[in-house]
Short mmCIF file of C-alpha atoms in Angstrom, two decimals:
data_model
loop_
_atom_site.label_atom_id
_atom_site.label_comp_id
_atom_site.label_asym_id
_atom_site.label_seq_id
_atom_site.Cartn_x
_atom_site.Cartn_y
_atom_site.Cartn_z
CA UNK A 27 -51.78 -27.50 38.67
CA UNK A 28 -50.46 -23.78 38.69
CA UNK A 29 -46.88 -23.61 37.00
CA UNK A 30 -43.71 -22.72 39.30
CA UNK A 31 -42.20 -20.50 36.85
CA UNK A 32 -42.53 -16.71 37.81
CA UNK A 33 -45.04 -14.71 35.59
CA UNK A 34 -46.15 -10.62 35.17
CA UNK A 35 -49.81 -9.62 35.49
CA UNK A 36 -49.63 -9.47 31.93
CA UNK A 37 -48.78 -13.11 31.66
CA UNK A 38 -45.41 -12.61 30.41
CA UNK A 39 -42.11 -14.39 31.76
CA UNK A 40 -40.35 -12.25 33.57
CA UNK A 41 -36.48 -11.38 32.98
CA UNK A 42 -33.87 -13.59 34.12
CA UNK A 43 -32.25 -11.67 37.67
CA UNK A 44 -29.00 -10.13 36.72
CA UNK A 45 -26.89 -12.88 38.79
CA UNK A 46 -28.14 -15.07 36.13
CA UNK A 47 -27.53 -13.18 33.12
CA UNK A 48 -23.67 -12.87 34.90
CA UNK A 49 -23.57 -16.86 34.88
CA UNK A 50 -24.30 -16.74 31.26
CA UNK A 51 -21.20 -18.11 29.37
CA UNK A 52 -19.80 -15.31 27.72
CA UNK A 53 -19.16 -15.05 23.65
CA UNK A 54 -16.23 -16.53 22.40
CA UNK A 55 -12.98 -14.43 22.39
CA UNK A 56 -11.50 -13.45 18.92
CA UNK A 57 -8.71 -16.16 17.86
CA UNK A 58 -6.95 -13.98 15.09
CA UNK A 59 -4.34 -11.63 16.26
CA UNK A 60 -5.19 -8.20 15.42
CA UNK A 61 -1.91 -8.17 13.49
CA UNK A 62 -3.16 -10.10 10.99
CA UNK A 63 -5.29 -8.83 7.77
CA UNK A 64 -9.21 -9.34 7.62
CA UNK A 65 -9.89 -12.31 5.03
CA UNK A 66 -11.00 -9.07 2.42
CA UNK A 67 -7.90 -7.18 3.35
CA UNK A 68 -5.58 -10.74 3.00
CA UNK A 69 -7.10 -11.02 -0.81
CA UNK A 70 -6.22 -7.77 -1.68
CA UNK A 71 -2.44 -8.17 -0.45
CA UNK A 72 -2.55 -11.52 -2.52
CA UNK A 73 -2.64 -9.43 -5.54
CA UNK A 74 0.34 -7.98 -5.69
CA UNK A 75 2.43 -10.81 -5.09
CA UNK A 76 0.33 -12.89 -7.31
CA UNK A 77 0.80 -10.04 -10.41
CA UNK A 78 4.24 -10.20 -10.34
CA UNK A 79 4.06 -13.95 -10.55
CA UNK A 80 1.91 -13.98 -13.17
CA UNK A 81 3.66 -11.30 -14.72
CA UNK A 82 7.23 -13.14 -14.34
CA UNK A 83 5.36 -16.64 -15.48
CA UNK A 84 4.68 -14.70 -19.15
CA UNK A 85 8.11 -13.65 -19.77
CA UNK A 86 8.59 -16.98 -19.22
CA UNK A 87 6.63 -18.26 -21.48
CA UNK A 88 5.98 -15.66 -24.35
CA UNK A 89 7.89 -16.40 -26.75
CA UNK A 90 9.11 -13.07 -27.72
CA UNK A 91 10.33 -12.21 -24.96
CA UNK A 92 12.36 -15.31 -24.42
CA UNK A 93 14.09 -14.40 -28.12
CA UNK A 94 14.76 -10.72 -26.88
CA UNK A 95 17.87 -10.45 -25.16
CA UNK A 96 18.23 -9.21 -21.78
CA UNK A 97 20.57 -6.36 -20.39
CA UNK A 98 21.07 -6.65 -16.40
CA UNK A 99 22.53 -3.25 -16.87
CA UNK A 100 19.42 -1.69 -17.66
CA UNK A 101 17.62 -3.90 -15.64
CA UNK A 102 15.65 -4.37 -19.30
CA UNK A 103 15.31 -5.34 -22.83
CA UNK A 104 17.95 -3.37 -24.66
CA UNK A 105 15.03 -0.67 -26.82
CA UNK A 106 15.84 -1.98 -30.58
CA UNK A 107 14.74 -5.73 -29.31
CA UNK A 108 11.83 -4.28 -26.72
CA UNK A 109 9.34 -7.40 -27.43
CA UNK A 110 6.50 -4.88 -26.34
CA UNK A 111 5.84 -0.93 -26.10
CA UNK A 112 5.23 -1.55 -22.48
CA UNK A 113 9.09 -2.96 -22.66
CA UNK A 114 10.26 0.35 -23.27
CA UNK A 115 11.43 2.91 -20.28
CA UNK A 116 10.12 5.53 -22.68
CA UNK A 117 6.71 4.08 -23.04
CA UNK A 118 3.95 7.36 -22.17
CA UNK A 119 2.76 4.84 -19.07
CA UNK A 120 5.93 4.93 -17.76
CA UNK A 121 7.17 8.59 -18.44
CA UNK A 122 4.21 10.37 -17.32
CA UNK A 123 2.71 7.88 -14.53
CA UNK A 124 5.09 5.81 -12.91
CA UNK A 125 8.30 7.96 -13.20
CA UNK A 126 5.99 10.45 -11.15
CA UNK A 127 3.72 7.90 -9.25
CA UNK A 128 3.52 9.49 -6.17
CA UNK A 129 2.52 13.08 -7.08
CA UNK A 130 -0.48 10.64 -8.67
CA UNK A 131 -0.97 8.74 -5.74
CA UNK A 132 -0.85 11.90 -3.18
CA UNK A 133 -3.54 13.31 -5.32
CA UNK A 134 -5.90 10.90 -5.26
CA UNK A 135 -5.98 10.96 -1.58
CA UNK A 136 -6.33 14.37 -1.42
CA UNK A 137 -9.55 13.95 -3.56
CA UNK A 138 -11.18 11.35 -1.34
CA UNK A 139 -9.67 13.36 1.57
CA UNK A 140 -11.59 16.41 0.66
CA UNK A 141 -14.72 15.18 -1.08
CA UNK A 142 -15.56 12.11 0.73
CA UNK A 143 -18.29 12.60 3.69
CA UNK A 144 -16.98 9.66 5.66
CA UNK A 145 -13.45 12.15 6.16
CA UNK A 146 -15.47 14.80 6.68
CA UNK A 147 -17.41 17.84 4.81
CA UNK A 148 -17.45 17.23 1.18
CA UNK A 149 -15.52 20.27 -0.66
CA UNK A 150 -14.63 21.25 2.45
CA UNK A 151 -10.77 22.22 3.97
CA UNK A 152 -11.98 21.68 7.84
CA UNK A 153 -9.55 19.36 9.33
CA UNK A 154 -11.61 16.68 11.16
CA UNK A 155 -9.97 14.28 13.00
CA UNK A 156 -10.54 11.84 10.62
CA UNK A 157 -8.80 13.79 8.22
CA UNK A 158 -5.94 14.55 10.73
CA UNK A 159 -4.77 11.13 11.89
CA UNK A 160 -5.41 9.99 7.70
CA UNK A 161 -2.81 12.56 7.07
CA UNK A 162 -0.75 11.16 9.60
CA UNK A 163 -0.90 7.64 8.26
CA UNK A 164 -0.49 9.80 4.24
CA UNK A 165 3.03 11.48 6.12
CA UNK A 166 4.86 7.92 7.17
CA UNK A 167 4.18 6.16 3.89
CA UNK A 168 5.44 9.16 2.53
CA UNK A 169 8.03 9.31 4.60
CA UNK A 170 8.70 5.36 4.08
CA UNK A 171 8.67 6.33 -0.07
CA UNK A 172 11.40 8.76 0.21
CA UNK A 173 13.69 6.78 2.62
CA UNK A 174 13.39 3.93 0.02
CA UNK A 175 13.91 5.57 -3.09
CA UNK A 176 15.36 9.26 -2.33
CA UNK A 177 17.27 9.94 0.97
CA UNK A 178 18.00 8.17 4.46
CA UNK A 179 20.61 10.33 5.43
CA UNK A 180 22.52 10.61 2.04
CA UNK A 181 21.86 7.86 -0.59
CA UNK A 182 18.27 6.29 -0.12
CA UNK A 183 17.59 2.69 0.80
CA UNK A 184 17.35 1.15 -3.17
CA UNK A 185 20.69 2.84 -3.79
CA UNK A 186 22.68 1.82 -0.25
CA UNK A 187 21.18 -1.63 -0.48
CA UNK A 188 23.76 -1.74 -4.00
CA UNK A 189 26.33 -0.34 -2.92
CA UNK A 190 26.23 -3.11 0.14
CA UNK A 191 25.91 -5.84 -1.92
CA UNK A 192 28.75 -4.77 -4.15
CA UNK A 193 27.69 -2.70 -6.73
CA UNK A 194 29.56 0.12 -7.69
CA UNK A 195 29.46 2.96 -10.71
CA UNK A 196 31.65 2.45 -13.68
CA UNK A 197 31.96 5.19 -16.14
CA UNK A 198 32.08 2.97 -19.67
CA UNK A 199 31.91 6.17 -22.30
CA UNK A 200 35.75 6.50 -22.54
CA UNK A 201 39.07 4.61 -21.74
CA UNK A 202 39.40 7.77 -19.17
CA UNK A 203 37.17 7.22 -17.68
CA UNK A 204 36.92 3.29 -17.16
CA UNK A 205 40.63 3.74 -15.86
CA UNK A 206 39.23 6.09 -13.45
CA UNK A 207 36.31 4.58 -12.29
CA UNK A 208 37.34 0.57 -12.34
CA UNK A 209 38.38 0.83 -8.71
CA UNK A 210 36.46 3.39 -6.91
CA UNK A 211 32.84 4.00 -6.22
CA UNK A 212 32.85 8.31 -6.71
CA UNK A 213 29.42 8.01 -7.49
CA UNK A 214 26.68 6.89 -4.71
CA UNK A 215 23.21 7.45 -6.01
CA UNK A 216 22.39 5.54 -9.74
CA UNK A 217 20.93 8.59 -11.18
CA UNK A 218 24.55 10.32 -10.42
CA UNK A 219 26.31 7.52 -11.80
CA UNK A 220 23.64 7.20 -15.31
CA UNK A 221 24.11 11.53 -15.75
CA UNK A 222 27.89 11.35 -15.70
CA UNK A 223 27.57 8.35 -18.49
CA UNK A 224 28.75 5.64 -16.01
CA UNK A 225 26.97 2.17 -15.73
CA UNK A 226 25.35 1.15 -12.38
CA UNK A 227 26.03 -2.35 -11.56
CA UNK A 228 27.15 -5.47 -9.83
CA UNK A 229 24.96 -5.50 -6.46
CA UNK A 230 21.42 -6.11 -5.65
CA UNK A 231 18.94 -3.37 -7.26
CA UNK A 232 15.70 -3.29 -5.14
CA UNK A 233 13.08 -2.81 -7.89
CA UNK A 234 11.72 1.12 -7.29
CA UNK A 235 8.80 0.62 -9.52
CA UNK A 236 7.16 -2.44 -7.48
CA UNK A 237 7.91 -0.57 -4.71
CA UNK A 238 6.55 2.53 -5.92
CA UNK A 239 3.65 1.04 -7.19
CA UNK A 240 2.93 -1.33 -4.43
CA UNK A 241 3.04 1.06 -1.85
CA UNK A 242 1.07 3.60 -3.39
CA UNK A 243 -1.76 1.58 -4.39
CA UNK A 244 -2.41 -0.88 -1.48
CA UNK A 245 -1.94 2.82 0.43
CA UNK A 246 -4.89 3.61 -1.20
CA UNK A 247 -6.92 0.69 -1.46
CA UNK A 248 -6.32 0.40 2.71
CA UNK A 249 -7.65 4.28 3.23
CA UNK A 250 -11.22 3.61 1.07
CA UNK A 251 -11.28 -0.19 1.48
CA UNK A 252 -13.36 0.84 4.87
CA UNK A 253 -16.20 2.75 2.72
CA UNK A 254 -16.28 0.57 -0.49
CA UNK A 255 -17.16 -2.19 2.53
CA UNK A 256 -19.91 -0.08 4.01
CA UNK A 257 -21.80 0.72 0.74
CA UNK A 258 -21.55 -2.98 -0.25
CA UNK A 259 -23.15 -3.50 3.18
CA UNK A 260 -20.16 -5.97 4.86
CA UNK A 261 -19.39 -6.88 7.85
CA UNK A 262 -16.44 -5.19 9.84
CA UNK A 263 -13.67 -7.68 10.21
CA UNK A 264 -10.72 -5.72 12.16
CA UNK A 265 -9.59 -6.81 15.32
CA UNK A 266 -8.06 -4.49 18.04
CA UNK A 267 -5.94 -4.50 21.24
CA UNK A 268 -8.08 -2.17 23.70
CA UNK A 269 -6.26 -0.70 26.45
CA UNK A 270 -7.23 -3.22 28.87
CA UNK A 271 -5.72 -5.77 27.30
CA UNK A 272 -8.81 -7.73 25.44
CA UNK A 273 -9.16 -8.19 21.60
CA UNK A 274 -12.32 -6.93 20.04
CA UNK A 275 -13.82 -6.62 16.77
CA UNK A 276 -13.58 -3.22 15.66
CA UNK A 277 -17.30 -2.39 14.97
CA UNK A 278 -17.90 -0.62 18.06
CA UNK A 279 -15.69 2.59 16.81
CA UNK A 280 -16.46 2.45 13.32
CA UNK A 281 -21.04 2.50 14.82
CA UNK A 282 -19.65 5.31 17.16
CA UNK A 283 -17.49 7.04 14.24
CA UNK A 284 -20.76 6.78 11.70
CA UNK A 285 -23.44 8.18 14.51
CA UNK A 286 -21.11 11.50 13.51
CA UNK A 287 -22.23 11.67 9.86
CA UNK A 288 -24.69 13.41 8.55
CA UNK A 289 -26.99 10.85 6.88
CA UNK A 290 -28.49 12.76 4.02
CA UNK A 291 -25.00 14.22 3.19
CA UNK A 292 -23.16 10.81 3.26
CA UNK A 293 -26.09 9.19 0.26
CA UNK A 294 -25.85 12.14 -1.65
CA UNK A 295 -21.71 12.30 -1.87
CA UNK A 296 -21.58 8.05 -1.52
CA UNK A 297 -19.25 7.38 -4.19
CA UNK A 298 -17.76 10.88 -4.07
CA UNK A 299 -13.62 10.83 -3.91
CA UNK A 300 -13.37 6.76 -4.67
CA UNK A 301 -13.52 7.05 -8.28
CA UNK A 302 -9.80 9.09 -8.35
CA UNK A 303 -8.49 6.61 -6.05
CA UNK A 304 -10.10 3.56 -7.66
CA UNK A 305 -8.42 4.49 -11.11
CA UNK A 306 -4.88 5.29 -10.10
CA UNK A 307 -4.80 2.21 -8.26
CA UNK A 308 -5.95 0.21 -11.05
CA UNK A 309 -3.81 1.43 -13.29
CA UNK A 310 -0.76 1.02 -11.00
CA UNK A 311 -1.86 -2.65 -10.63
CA UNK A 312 -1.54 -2.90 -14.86
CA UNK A 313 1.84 -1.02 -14.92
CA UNK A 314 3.18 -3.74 -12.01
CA UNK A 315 2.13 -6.35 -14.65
CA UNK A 316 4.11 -4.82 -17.24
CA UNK A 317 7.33 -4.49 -14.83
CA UNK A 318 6.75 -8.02 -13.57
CA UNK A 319 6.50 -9.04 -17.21
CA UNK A 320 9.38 -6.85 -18.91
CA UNK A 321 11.59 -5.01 -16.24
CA UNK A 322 14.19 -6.69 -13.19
CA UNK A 323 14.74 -9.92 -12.14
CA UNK A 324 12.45 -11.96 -10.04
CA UNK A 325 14.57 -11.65 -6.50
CA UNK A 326 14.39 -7.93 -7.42
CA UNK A 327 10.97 -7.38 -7.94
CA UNK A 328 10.56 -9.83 -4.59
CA UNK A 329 12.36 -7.62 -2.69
CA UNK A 330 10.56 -4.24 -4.07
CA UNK A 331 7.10 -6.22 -2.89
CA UNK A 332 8.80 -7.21 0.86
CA UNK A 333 10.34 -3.38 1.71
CA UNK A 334 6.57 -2.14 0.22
CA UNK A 335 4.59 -4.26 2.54
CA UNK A 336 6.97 -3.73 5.57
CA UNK A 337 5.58 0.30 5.26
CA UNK A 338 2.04 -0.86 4.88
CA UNK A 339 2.41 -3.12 8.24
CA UNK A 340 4.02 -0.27 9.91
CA UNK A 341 1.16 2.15 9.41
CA UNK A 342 -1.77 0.17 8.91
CA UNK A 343 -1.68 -3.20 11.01
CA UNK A 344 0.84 -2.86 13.65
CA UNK A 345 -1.66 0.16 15.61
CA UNK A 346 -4.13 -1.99 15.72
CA UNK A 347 -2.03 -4.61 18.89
CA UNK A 348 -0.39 -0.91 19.82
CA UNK A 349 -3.35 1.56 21.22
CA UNK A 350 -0.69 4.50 21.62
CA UNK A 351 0.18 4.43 18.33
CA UNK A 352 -3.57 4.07 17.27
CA UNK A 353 -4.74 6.94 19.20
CA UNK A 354 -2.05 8.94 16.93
CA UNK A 355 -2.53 6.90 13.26
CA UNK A 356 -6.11 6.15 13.99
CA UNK A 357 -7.48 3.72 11.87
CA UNK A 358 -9.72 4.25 7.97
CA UNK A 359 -12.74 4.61 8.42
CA UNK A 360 -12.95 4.96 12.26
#
């Protein structure tokens, strides 16, 4: 008995008709809100808030820092009872990496800017748009870093958040001076206040260095996290808001963005402009440690983390539901 089912010359089945490949169900719809990390870019995050509890955990329980005494004025151990070198403010670390952390941070972007294929010519000054809309996303953190911790129209952030909550600048040196001081706030910025010999305190001091350092790094890690996946040969995870309204993985710009490399150029510089990156971020991750562990209290170090990750969701999650703002941001790695 010949079979009903439609067959070729060549004996093979033919295609289903397009009406039926239209009644096929279609694939499921993304459930995550593109606002939301990836599951890789989630773990990262979980670091930093997981360093500073570990870091606040061994203060805890070391037991020389427990006998050290504790000045909230310096926001510190007091230097003759530092229970570690990384306790002192003076310590090299702190001096020459964190005092200027973001000179460090803005140059290891620049390397993987300009030596990285995936950004565009290696060694190269041509501005691509890749390179364009990642020196957008380098100009709002930056932008984010100095309202914070230098100037929002006067006094920045850190130093209005004190003086709202109370704090105030009392000159201590001399009797003159504590008579003039006690009931005025002359001084508005704590590095004002600390060069005319006054004491900064009574409010809330957002920690600067876990803001400094949180920023910076996860500002990094989010700009080469894109490549490090593609050599390790993972999956892209990233879900976007299209213009039409539907949610979509965000493979299909990062296949269309990589049809633009040059292959043989993009082996040969793989790893080129990660390493920078890689090492300032990893050391900014041990010199959070050593603040969590030695430097501010825990609600101040919590708040440096929250103001640090509000930046980071500005620039690097918040395009991805907003397709204006991506078309200006863009995205790493796309």
């Amino acid at each position: 008995m010949s079979s009903s089912k439609p067959v070729r010359r060549n004996g093979a089945s033919k295609a289903p008709p397009p009406i039926a490949q239209a009644l096929q169900p279609p694939s499921p719809a993304p459930t995550r809100s593109p606002l939301l990390p990836t599951p890789l870019e989630a773990l990262l995050l979980a670091i930093y808030p997981s360093t500073l509890l570990l870091g606040s955990l061994f203060s805890l329980l070391n037991p020389l820092s427990r006998a050290a005494p504790y000045s909230a004025v310096l926001q510190s151990h007091p230097p003759a009872f530092a229970p570690s070198y990384f306790a002192r403010k003076r310590n090299l670390f702190n001096v020459f990496f964190v005092k200027i952390g973001w000179f460090w941070t803005t140059l290891a972007f620049l390397v993987f800017l300009l030596l990285h294929p995936s950004t565009g010519p290696p060694r190269s000054a041509v501005l691509t748009p890749r390179r364009a809309q990642a020196f957008v996303r380098y100009t709002i953190i930056t932008m984010w870093w100095v309202l914070v911790t230098q100037w929002f129209f006067g006094p920045g952030l850190v130093d209005r958040s004190f003086l709202w909550t109370g704090g105030q600048c009392e000159l201590v040196r001399t009797e003159e001076g504590r008579d003039g001081m006690s009931d005025t706030r002359m001084f508005v910025t704590g590095a004002a206040c600390k060069l005319a010999g006054g004491s900064w305190k009574g409010g809330h001091d957002i920690s600067g260095h876990v803001f400094l350092l949180v920023l910076g790094s996860a500002f990094l890690w989010l700009e080469i996290l894109p490549v490090v996946m593609r050599h390790a040969g993972l999956r892209e995870q990233r879900l976007i808001l299209h213009e039409d309204g539907n949610v979509k993985s965000a493979e299909a710009e990062v296949q269309m963005a990589r049809e633009k490399e040059d292959r043989e150029e993009a082996e040969a510089e793989a790893e080129a402009g990660v390493s920078v990156p890689v090492i300032v971020a990893g050391l900014s991750w041990w010199m959070l440690l050593m603040t969590a562990a030695y430097f501010h209290t825990w609600f101040e170090k919590f708040t440096g983390l929250v103001v640090a990750f509000a930046g980071l969701f500005t620039v690097y999650f918040l395009p991805r539901a907003v397709p204006a703002m991506r078309n200006v941001v863009g995205m790493p790695g796309v």
